[in-house]
mmCIF file of C-alpha atoms and ligand atoms in Angstrom:
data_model
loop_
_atom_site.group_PDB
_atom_site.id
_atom_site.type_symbol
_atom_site.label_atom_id
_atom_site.label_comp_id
_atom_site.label_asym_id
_atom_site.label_seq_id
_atom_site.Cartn_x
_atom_site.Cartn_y
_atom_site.Cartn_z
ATOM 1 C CA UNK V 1 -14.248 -18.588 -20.115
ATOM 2 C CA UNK V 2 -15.035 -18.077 -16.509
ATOM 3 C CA UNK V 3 -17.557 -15.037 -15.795
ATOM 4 C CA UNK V 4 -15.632 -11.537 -14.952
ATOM 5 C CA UNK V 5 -16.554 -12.124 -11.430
ATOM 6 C CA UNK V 6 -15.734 -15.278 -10.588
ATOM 7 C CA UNK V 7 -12.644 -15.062 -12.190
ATOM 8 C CA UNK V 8 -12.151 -11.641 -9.710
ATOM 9 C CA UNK V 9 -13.706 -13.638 -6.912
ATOM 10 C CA UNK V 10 -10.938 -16.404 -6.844
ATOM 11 C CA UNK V 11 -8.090 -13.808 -7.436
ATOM 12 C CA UNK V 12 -9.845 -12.613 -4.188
ATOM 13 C CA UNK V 13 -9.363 -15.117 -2.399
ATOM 14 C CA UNK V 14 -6.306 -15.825 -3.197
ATOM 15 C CA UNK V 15 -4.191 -11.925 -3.224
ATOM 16 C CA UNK V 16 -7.175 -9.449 -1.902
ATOM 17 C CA UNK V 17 -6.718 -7.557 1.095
ATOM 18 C CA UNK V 18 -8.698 -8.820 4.327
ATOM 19 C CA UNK V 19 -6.916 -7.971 6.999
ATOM 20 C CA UNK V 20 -7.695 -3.901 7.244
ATOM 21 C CA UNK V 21 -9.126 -2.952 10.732
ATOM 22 C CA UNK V 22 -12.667 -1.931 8.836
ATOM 23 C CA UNK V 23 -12.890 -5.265 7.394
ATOM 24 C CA UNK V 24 -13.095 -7.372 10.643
ATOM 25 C CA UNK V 25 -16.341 -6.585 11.487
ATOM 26 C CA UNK V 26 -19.468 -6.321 9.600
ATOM 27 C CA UNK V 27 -20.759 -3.111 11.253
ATOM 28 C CA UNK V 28 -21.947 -0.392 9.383
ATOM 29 C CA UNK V 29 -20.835 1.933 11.152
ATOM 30 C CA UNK V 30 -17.245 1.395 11.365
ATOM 31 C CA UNK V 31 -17.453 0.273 7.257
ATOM 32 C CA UNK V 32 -19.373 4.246 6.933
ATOM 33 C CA UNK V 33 -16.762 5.903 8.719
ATOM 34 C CA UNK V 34 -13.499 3.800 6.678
ATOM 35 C CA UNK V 35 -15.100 4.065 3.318
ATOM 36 C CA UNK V 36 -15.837 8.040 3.939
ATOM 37 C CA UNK V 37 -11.943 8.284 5.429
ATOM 38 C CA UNK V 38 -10.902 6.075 2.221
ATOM 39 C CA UNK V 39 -12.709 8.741 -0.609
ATOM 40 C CA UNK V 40 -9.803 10.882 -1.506
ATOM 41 C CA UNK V 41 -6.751 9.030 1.552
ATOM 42 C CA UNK V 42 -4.614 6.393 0.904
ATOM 43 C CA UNK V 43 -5.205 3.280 2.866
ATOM 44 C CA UNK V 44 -1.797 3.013 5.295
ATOM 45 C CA UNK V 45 -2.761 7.172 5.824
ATOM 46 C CA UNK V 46 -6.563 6.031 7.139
ATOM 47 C CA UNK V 47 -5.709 3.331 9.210
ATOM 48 C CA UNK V 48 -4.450 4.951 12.224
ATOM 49 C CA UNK V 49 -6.776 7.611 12.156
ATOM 50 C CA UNK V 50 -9.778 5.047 11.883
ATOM 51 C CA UNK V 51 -8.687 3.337 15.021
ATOM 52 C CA UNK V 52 -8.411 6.532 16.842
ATOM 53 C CA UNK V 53 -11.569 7.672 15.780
ATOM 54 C CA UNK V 54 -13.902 4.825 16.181
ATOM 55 C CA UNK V 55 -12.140 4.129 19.495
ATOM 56 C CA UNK V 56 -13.208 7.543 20.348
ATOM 57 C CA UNK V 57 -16.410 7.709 18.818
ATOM 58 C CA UNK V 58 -17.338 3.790 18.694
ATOM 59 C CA UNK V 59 -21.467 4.039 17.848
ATOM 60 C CA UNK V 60 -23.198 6.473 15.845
ATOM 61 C CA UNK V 61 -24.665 8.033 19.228
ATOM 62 C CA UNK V 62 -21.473 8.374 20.236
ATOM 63 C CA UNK V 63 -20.308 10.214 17.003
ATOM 64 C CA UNK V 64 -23.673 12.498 17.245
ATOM 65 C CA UNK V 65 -23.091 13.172 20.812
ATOM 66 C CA UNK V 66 -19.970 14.388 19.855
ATOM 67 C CA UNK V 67 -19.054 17.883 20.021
ATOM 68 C CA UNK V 68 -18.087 19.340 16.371
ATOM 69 C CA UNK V 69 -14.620 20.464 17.281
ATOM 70 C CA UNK V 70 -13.670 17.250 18.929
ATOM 71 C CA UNK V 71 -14.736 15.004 15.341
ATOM 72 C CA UNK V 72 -12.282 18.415 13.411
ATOM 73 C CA UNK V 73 -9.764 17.286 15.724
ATOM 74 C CA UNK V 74 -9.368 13.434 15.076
ATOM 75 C CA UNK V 75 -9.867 14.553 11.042
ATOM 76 C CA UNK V 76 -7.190 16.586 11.528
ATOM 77 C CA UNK V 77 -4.296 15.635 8.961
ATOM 78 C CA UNK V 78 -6.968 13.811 6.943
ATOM 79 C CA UNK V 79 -7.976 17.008 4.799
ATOM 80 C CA UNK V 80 -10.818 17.289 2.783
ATOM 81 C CA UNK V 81 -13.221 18.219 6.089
ATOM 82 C CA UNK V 82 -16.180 18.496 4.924
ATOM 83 C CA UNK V 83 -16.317 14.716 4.749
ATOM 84 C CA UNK V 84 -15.741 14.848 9.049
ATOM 85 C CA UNK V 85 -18.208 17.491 9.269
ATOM 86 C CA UNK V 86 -21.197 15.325 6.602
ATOM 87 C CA UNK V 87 -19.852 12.625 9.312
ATOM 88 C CA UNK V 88 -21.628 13.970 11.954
ATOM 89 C CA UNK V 89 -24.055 15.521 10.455
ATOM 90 C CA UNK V 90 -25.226 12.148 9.478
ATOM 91 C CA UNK V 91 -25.080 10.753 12.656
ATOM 92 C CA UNK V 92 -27.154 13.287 14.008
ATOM 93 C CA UNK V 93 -29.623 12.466 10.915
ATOM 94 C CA UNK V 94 -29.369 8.529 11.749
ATOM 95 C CA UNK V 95 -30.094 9.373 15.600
ATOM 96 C CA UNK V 96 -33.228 11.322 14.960
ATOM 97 C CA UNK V 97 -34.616 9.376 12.091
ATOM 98 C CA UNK V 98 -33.279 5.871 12.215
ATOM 99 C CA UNK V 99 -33.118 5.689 16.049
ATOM 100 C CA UNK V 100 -29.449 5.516 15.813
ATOM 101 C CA UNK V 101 -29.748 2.554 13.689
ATOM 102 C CA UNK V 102 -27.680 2.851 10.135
ATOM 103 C CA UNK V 103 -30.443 2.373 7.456
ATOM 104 C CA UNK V 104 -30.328 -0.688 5.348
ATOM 105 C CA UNK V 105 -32.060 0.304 2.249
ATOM 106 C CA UNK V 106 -30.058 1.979 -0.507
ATOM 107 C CA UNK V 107 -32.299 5.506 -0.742
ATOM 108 C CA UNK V 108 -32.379 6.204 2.691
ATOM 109 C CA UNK V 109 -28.266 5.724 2.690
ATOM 110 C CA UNK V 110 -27.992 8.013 0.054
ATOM 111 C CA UNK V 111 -30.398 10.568 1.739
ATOM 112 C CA UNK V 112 -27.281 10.550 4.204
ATOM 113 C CA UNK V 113 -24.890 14.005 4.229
ATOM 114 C CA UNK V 114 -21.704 13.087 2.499
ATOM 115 C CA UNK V 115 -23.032 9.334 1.000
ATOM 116 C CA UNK V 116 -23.104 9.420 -2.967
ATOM 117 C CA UNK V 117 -24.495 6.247 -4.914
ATOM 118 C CA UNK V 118 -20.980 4.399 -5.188
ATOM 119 C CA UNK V 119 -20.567 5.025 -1.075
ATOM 120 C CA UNK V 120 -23.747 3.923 -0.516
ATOM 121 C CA UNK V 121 -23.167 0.595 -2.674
ATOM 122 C CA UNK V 122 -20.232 -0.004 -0.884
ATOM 123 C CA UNK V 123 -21.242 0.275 2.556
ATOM 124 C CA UNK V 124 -24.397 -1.838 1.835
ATOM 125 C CA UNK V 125 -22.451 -4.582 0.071
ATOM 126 C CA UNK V 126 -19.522 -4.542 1.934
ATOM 127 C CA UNK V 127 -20.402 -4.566 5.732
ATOM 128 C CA UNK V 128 -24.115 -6.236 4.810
ATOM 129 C CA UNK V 129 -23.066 -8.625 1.340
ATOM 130 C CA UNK V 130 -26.495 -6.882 -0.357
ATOM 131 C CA UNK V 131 -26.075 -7.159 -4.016
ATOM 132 C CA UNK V 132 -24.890 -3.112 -5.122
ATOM 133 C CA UNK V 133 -22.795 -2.362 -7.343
ATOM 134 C CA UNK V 134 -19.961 0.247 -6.750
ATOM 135 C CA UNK V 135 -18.383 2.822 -9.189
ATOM 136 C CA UNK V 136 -15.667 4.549 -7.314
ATOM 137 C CA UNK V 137 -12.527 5.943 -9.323
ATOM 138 C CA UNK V 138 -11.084 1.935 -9.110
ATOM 139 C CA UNK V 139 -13.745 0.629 -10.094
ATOM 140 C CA UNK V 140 -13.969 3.307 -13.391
ATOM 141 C CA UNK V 141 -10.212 2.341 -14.235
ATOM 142 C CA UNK V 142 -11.435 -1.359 -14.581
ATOM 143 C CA UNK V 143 -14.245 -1.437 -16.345
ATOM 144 C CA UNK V 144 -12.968 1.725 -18.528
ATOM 145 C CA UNK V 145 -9.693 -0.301 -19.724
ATOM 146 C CA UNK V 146 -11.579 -4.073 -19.585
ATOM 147 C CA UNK V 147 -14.442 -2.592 -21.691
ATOM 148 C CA UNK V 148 -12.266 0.029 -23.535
ATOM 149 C CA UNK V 149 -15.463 2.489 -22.811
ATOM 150 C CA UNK V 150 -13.947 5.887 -24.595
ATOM 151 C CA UNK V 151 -15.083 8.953 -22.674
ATOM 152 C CA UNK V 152 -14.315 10.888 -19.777
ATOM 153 C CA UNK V 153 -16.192 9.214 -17.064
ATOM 154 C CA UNK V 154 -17.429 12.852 -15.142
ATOM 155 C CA UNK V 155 -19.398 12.826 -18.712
ATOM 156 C CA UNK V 156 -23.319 11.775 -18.266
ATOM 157 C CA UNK V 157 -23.457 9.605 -21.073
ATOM 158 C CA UNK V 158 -20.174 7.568 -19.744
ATOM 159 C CA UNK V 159 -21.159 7.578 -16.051
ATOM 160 C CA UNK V 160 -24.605 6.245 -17.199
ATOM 161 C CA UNK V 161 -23.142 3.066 -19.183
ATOM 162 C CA UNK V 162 -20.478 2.433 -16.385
ATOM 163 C CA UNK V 163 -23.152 2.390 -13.788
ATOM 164 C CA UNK V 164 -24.944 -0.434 -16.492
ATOM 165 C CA UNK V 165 -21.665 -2.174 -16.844
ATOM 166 C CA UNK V 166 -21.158 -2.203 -13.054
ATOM 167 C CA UNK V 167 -24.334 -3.658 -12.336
ATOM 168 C CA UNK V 168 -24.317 -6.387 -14.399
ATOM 169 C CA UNK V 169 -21.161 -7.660 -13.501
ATOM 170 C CA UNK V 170 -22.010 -7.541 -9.947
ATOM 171 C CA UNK V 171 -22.594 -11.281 -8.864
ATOM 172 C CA UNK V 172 -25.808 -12.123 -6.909
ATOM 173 C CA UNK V 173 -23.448 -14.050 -4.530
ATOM 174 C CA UNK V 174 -20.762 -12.722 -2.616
ATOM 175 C CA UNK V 175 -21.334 -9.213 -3.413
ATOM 176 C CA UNK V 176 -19.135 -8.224 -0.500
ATOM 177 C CA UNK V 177 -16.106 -10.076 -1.684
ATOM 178 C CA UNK V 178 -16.387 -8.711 -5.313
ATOM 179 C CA UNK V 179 -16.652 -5.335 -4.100
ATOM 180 C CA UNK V 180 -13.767 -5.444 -1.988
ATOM 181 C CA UNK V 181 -12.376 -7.583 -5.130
ATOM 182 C CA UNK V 182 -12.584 -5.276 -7.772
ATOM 183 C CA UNK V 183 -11.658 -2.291 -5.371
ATOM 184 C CA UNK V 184 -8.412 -3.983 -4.925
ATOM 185 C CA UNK V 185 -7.905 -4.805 -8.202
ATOM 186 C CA UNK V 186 -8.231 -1.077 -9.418
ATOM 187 C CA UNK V 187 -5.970 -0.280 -6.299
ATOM 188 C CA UNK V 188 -3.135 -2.778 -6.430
ATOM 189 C CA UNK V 189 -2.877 -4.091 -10.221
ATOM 190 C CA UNK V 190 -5.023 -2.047 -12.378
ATOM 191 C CA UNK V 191 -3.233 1.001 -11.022
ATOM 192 C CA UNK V 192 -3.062 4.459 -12.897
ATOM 193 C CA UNK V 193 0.446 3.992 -14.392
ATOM 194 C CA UNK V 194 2.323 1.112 -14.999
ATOM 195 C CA UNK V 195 -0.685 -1.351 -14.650
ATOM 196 C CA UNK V 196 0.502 -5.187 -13.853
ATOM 197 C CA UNK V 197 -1.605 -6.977 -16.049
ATOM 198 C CA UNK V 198 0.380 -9.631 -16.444
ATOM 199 C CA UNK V 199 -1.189 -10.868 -12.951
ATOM 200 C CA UNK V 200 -4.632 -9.620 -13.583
ATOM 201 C CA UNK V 201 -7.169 -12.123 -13.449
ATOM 202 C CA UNK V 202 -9.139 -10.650 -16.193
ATOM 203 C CA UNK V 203 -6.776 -9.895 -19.064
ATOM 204 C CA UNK V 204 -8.115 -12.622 -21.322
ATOM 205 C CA UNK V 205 -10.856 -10.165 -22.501
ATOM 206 C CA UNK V 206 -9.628 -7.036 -21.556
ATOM 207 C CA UNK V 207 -9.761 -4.734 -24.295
ATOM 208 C CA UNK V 208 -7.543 -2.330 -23.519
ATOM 209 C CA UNK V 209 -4.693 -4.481 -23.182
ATOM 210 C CA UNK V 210 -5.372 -6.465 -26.525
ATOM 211 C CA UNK V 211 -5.668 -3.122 -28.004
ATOM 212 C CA UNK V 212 -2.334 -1.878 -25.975
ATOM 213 C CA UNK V 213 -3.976 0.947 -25.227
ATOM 214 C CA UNK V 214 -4.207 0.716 -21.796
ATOM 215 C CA UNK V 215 -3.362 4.118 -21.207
ATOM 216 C CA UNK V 216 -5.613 5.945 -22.971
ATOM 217 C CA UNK V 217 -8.481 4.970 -20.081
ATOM 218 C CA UNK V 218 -10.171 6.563 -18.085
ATOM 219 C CA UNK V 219 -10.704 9.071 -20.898
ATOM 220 C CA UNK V 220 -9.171 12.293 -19.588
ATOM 221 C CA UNK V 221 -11.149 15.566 -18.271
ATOM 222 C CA UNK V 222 -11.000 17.572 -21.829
ATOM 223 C CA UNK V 223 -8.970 20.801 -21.124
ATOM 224 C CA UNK V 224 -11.146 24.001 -21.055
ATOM 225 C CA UNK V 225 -9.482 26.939 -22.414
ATOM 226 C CA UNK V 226 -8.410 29.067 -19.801
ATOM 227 C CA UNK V 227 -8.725 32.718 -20.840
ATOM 228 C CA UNK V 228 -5.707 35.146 -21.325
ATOM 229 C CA UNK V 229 -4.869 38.161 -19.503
ATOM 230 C CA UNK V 230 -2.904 40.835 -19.971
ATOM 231 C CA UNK V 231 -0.262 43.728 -18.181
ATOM 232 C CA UNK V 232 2.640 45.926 -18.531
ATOM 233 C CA UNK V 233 5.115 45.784 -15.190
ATOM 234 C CA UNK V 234 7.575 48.312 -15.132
ATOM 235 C CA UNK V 235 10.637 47.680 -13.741
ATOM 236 C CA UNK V 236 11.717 51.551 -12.955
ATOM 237 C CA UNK V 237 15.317 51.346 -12.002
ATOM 238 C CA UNK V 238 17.346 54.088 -10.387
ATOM 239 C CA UNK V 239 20.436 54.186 -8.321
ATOM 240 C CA UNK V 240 18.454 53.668 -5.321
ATOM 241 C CA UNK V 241 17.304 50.422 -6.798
ATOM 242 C CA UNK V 242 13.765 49.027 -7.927
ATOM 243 C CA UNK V 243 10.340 50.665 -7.828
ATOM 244 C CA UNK V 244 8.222 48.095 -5.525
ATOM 245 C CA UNK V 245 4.828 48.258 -4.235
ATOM 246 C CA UNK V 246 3.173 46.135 -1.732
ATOM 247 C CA UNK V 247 -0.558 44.868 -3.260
ATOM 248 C CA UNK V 248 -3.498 44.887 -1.901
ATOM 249 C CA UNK V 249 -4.394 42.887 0.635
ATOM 250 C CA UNK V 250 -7.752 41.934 -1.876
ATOM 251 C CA UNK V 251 -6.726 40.826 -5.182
ATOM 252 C CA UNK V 252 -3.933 38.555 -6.652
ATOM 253 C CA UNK V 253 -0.555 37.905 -4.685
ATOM 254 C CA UNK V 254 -2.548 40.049 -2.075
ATOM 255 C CA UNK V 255 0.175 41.973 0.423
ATOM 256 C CA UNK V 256 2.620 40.464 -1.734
ATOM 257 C CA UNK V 257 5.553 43.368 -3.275
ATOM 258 C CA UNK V 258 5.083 43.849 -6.762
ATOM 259 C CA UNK V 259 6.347 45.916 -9.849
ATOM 260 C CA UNK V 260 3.999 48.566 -10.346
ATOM 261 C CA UNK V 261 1.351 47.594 -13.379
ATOM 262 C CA UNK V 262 1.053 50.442 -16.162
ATOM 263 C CA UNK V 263 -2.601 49.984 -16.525
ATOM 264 C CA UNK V 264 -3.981 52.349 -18.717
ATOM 265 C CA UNK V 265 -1.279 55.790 -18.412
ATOM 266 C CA UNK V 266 1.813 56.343 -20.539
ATOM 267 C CA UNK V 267 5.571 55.894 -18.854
ATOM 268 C CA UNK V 268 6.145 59.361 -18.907
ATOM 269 C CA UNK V 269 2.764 59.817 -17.449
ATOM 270 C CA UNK V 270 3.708 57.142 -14.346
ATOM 271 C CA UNK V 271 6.935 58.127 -13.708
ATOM 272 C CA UNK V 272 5.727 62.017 -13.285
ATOM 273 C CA UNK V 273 2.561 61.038 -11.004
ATOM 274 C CA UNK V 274 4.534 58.516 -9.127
ATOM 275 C CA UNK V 275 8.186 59.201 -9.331
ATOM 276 C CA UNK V 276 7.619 62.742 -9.803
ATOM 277 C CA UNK V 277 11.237 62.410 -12.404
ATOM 278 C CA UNK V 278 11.099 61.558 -16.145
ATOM 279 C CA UNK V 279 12.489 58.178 -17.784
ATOM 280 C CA UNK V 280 15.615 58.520 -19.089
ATOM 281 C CA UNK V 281 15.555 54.983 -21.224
ATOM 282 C CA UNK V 282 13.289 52.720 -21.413
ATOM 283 C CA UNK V 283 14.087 48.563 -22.825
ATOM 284 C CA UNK V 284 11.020 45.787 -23.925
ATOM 285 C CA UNK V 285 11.545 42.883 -22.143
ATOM 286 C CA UNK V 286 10.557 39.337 -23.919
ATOM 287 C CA UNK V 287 6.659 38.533 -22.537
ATOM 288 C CA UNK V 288 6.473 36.599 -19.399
ATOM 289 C CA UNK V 289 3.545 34.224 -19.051
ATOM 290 C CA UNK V 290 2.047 33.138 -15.415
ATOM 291 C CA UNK V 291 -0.499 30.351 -15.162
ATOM 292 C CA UNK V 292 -3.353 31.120 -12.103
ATOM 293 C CA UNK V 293 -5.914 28.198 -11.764
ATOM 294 C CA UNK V 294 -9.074 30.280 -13.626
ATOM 295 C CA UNK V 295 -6.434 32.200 -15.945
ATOM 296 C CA UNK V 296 -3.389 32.924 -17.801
ATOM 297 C CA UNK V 297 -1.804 36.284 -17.601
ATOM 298 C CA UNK V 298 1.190 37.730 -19.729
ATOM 299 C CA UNK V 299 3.398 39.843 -18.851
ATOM 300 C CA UNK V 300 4.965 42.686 -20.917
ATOM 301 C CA UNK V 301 8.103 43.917 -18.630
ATOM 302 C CA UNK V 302 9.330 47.399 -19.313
ATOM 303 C CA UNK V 303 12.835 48.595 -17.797
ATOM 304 C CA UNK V 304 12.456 52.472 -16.950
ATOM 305 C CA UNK V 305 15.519 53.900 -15.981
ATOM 306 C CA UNK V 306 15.099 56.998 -14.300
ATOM 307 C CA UNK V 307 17.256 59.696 -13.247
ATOM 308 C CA UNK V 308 17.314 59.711 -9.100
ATOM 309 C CA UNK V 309 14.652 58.387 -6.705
ATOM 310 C CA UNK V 310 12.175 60.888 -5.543
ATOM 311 C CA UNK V 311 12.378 62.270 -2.820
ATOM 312 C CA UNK V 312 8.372 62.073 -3.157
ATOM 313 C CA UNK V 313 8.756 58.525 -2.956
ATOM 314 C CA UNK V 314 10.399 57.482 0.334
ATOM 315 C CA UNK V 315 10.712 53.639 1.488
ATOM 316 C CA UNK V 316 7.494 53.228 3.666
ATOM 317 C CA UNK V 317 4.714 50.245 4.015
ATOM 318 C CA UNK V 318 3.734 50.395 0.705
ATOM 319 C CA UNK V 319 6.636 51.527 -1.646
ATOM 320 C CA UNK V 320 10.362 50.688 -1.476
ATOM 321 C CA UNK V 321 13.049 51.655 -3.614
ATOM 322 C CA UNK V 322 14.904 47.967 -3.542
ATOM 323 C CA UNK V 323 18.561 47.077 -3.337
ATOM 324 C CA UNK V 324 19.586 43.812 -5.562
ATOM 325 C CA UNK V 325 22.102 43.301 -3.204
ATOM 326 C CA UNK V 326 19.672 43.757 0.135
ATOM 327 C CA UNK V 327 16.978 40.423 1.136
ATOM 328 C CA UNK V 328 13.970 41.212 -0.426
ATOM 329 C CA UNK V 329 11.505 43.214 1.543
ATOM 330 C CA UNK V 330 9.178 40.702 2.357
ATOM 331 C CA UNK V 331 7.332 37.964 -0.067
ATOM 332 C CA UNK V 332 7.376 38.705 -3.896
ATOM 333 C CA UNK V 333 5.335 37.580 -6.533
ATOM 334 C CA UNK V 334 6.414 34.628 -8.107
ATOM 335 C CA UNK V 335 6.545 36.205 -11.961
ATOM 336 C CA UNK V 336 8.212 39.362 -9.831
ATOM 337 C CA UNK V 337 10.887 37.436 -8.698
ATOM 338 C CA UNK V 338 11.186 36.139 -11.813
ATOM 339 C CA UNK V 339 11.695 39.629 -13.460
ATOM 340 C CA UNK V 340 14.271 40.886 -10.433
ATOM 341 C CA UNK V 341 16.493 37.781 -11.042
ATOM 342 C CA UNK V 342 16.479 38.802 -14.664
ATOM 343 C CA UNK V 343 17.585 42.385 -13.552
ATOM 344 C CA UNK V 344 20.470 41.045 -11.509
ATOM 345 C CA UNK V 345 22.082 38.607 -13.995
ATOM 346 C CA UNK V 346 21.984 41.557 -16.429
ATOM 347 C CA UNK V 347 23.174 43.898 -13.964
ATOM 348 C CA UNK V 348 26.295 44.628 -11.973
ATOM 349 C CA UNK V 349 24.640 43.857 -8.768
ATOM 350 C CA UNK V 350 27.238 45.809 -6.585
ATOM 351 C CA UNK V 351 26.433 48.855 -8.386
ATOM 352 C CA UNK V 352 23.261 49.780 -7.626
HETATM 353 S S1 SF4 R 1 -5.424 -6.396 -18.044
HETATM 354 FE FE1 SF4 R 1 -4.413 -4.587 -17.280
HETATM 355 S S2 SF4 R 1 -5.669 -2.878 -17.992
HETATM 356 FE FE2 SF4 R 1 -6.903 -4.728 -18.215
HETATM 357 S S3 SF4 R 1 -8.104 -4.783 -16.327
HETATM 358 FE FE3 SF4 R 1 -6.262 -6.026 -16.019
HETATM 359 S S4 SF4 R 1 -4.751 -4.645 -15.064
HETATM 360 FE FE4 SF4 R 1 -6.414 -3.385 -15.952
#
């Protein structure tokens, strides 16, 4: 059997991409700036913005004599901008240390803001055909699935034997077109779902597939256990409506209207300090759980019906007594809303 890369090198030539404004030209510069835009953008998103920006920035001088605002402004829509801001950063670094010339040798590249080992490899190999291998997340589906390398790749011990794997099968000969090979081959066949492998040009040996167990690489991220929360909301419910307080600013679903949290008092103890009445009934609601990004939090809802709003407790910027039938009085929390829809199915909305 033909080597890996050969056998990637002639699917190259005859279904890889070449005709992508970056790839015309063997300038570093313009392969920095489309393999930065490329990092976390799909490729028909960068194009347009890589012809505006290295038409308006077309040299690294240019780019460092740029003002800051002006390099935000042609990233904008892009997202992620720290990568604009490394951008010129690096230019800057390039002008005063390189005299404005990109460096060639690998160390110095990655010395760059913004320019990790696999950007580094890319740009060298791909604008100037030196022989470096690449591991972006493409190149990790490959070699994952054609190797059948268990593991999530963020681990050490995985990274470490992907970075082997990808240098060995990077060819001393046309480095350039493998690494634009195997790029497109993560990015057009070897995709994350649905995978077309019956066109790949290296399914004879890929594990994976013989083992059909092609999705079960890249190894997954393993889950870490998010830690649970709890509260009591109390949904105190008069004839004037529901209890509602606006949060915080600081804090979750800041300036958001709530139901009030118990904390650490009694019901009869909140309704006298707040509502200044005494709960007439009061109903356990099933738990409600919320998912934030760093926790879980569950919700124990208590109905408190009490006997007439306060007249300590008038509608003002930071407490409303709220109408089921009225718009809501500005944004709610999501598990809030949640609650108050409950209220209304099980209540005669008219009737408040
Ligand atoms: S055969 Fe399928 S899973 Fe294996 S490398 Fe090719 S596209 Fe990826």
């Amino acid at each position: 059997m033909i080597s890996f890369s050969d056998r990637l090198l002639e699917w190259f030539d005859a279904h890889g991409r070449k005709d992508l404004p970056w790839q015309q030209t063997k300038d570093t510069y313009r392969v920095w700036v489309s393999e930065i835009m490329l990092q976390q953008t799909q490729v028909q998103t960068v194009i347009p913005y890589f012809e505006r920006f290295v038409e308006s920035f077309p040299t690294i001088s240019a780019l460092a004599g740029a003002e800051m605002d002006n390099v935000l402004h042609h990233w904008s829509g892009l997202g992620y901008y720290a990568r604009a801001r490394n951008l010129h950063r690096a230019a800057r670094v390039i002008t005063m240390d390189h005299g404005g010339v990109f460096p060639t040798n690998i160390d110095d590249v990655m010395a760059l803001p913004g320019i990790g080992q696999s950007t580094a490899g890319a740009i060298l190999s791909l604008a100037l055909d030196q022989r470096q291998p690449i591991l972006d997340g493409n190149v990790k589906r490959v070699l994952t699935r054609h190797d059948a390398i268990r593991g999530w790749p963020g681990k050490t011990a995985v990274t470490k034997k992907l970075w082997e794997l990808a240098e060995s099968r990077t060819p001393p000969r046309r480095a350039s077109a493998y690494t634009q090979a195997i790029m497109d081959l993560g990015a057009t066949l070897c995709t994350r779902s649905s995978p077309a492998c019956d066109r790949c040009p290296v399914i004879d040996d890929c594990k994976a597939f013989a083992a059909n167990s092609v999705s079960d690489y890249p190894g997954r991220k393993p889950k870490k256990e998010k830690p649970l929360r709890h509260t009591t909301m109390l949904i105190a419910r008069s004839h004037d409506g529901v209890y509602l307080e606006r949060r915080p600013e600081a804090g979750i679903w800041g300036g958001l209207w709530s139901l009030p949290e118990l904390g650490d008092r009694s019901i009869e103890g909140w309704c006298r300090d707040k509502l200044n009445t005494a709960a007439t009934a009061t109903e356990s609601w099933h738990l409600l759980r919320h998912s934030f990004s760093h926790y879980d939090l569950d919700i124990q809802p208590i109905l408190v019906r009490v006997d007439s709003p306060l007249s300590t407790v008038a509608d003002c910027d930071t407490t409303t007594w709220y109408r089921l039938d009225d718009p809501p009085p500005g944004g709610i929390a999501a598990p809030v809303k949640k609650l108050i829809d409950q209220l209304k199915k099980s209540s005669n909305v008219t009737h408040n």
